[in-house]
mmCIF file of C-alpha atoms in Angstrom:
data_model
loop_
_atom_site.group_PDB
_atom_site.id
_atom_site.type_symbol
_atom_site.label_atom_id
_atom_site.label_comp_id
_atom_site.label_asym_id
_atom_site.label_seq_id
_atom_site.Cartn_x
_atom_site.Cartn_y
_atom_site.Cartn_z
ATOM 1 C CA LYS A 234 4.570 -1.207 26.707
ATOM 2 C CA GLN A 235 1.539 -3.502 26.884
ATOM 3 C CA TRP A 236 -0.195 -1.025 29.184
ATOM 4 C CA TYR A 237 0.430 1.753 26.656
ATOM 5 C CA GLN A 238 -0.958 -0.344 23.797
ATOM 6 C CA ARG A 239 -4.070 -1.181 25.851
ATOM 7 C CA ARG A 240 -4.542 2.534 26.630
ATOM 8 C CA VAL A 241 -4.269 3.423 22.930
ATOM 9 C CA ARG A 242 -6.774 0.706 21.999
ATOM 10 C CA GLY A 243 -9.164 1.990 24.676
ATOM 11 C CA VAL A 244 -8.955 5.556 23.351
ATOM 12 C CA GLN A 245 -9.379 4.363 19.755
ATOM 13 C CA LYS A 246 -12.498 2.459 20.809
ATOM 14 C CA ARG A 247 -13.969 5.583 22.430
ATOM 15 C CA MET A 248 -13.124 7.612 19.332
ATOM 16 C CA GLN A 249 -15.439 5.416 17.253
ATOM 17 C CA HIS A 250 -18.468 7.077 18.885
ATOM 18 C CA ASP A 251 -19.335 10.482 17.475
ATOM 19 C CA GLY A 252 -19.893 13.164 20.071
ATOM 20 C CA GLN A 253 -18.065 11.216 22.786
ATOM 21 C CA TRP A 254 -14.599 12.723 22.313
ATOM 22 C CA CYS A 255 -12.641 15.716 21.110
ATOM 23 C CA MET A 256 -9.056 16.033 19.969
ATOM 24 C CA MET A 257 -6.677 18.962 20.441
ATOM 25 C CA LEU A 258 -3.116 19.630 19.428
ATOM 26 C CA GLY A 259 -0.711 21.130 21.965
ATOM 27 C CA LEU A 260 2.000 23.214 20.290
ATOM 28 C CA PRO A 261 4.655 25.550 21.656
ATOM 29 C CA HIS A 262 3.782 29.231 21.414
ATOM 30 C CA GLY A 263 5.528 32.483 22.149
ATOM 31 C CA THR A 264 5.504 36.180 21.420
ATOM 32 C CA ASP A 265 8.884 36.140 19.667
ATOM 33 C CA PRO A 266 11.362 33.563 18.279
ATOM 34 C CA VAL A 267 13.252 33.311 21.580
ATOM 35 C CA SER A 268 10.118 32.503 23.584
ATOM 36 C CA VAL A 269 8.963 30.008 20.921
ATOM 37 C CA ASN A 270 12.354 28.305 21.154
ATOM 38 C CA THR A 271 12.109 28.210 24.964
ATOM 39 C CA GLN A 272 8.602 26.740 24.805
ATOM 40 C CA THR A 273 9.714 24.177 22.192
ATOM 41 C CA THR A 274 12.632 23.061 24.357
ATOM 42 C CA THR A 275 10.403 22.817 27.434
ATOM 43 C CA LEU A 276 7.778 20.814 25.557
ATOM 44 C CA GLN A 277 10.305 18.433 24.011
ATOM 45 C CA HIS A 278 12.452 17.870 27.084
ATOM 46 C CA GLY A 279 9.888 18.296 29.830
ATOM 47 C CA PHE A 280 6.929 16.409 28.426
ATOM 48 C CA ILE A 281 7.551 14.597 25.148
ATOM 49 C CA SER A 282 10.818 12.929 26.187
ATOM 50 C CA TYR A 283 9.333 11.857 29.519
ATOM 51 C CA LEU A 284 6.249 10.276 27.951
ATOM 52 C CA GLU A 285 8.313 8.616 25.199
ATOM 53 C CA THR A 286 10.815 7.208 27.701
ATOM 54 C CA LYS A 287 8.006 5.801 29.834
ATOM 55 C CA GLN A 288 6.070 4.687 26.732
ATOM 56 C CA ALA A 289 3.093 6.267 28.405
ATOM 57 C CA ALA A 290 0.241 8.642 27.885
ATOM 58 C CA GLY A 291 -0.606 11.279 30.420
ATOM 59 C CA ILE A 292 -4.013 10.530 31.890
ATOM 60 C CA ILE A 293 -6.214 12.792 33.982
ATOM 61 C CA ASN A 294 -9.701 11.949 35.222
ATOM 62 C CA LEU A 295 -12.007 14.934 34.877
ATOM 63 C CA PRO A 296 -15.113 14.646 37.052
ATOM 64 C CA VAL A 297 -18.109 16.607 35.839
ATOM 65 C CA PRO A 298 -20.404 18.066 38.528
ATOM 66 C CA ASP A 299 -23.941 16.690 38.437
ATOM 67 C CA GLN A 300 -23.059 13.995 35.894
ATOM 68 C CA SER A 301 -22.399 10.343 36.501
ATOM 69 C CA SER A 302 -20.022 9.975 33.546
ATOM 70 C CA PRO A 303 -16.692 11.738 33.985
ATOM 71 C CA PHE A 304 -14.308 12.514 31.169
ATOM 72 C CA VAL A 305 -10.750 11.292 30.768
ATOM 73 C CA LEU A 306 -8.040 13.486 29.296
ATOM 74 C CA HIS A 307 -5.286 11.567 27.471
ATOM 75 C CA ILE A 308 -2.024 13.258 26.471
ATOM 76 C CA PHE A 309 0.053 11.473 23.828
ATOM 77 C CA PRO A 310 3.558 12.305 22.603
ATOM 78 C CA PRO A 311 4.368 11.897 18.905
ATOM 79 C CA CYS A 312 3.906 8.205 18.059
ATOM 80 C CA GLU A 313 2.142 5.939 15.567
ATOM 81 C CA PHE A 314 -1.241 6.686 17.189
ATOM 82 C CA THR A 315 -0.835 10.468 16.999
ATOM 83 C CA HIS A 316 0.562 10.358 13.461
ATOM 84 C CA LEU A 317 -2.396 8.254 12.285
ATOM 85 C CA HIS A 318 -4.981 10.624 13.759
ATOM 86 C CA MET A 319 -3.213 13.805 12.696
ATOM 87 C CA THR A 320 -2.960 12.437 9.149
ATOM 88 C CA LYS A 321 -6.688 11.677 9.230
ATOM 89 C CA PHE A 322 -8.001 14.863 10.868
ATOM 90 C CA CYS A 323 -5.411 17.599 10.277
ATOM 91 C CA PRO A 324 -2.903 16.547 7.602
ATOM 92 C CA GLU A 325 -1.887 20.156 6.934
ATOM 93 C CA LEU A 326 -0.484 20.450 10.473
ATOM 94 C CA ILE A 327 1.552 17.274 10.638
ATOM 95 C CA GLU A 328 4.733 18.585 8.986
ATOM 96 C CA GLY A 329 4.987 21.812 10.977
ATOM 97 C CA ALA A 330 3.970 20.194 14.246
ATOM 98 C CA GLY A 331 6.609 17.504 13.918
ATOM 99 C CA ASP A 332 9.339 20.125 13.570
ATOM 100 C CA CYS A 333 8.608 21.846 16.872
ATOM 101 C CA GLY A 334 7.174 18.967 18.859
ATOM 102 C CA TYR A 335 3.577 18.509 19.864
ATOM 103 C CA LEU A 336 1.229 16.692 22.186
ATOM 104 C CA LEU A 337 -2.022 15.161 20.979
ATOM 105 C CA ILE A 338 -4.753 15.596 23.576
ATOM 106 C CA VAL A 339 -7.925 13.519 23.507
ATOM 107 C CA ILE A 340 -10.798 14.114 25.910
ATOM 108 C CA ALA A 341 -13.269 11.244 25.917
ATOM 109 C CA THR A 342 -16.168 10.001 27.957
ATOM 110 C CA VAL A 343 -15.572 7.037 30.210
#
């Protein structure tokens, strides 16, 4: 849990610098209600539950050709951190996203 809290603090610190990060919301999608339900189940059981159980964020280093500073992609399940930032940046999405499950994705410079 301490590792997770340190990771969140590190991302929050990077998010204080304009132009050094972007935030995306990962939601289930489908062409009909059955496929949306399948995607929702996969997202909740395959990703969200795993990250919540581990109290972890998914982290991927993204090297950028011809640049010395790579990017880091952070994937967060619903938690206090994601709720805070969704409330701040996209409050209209928070109710609907919570119903179907979501992942908050932050790409930041190192």
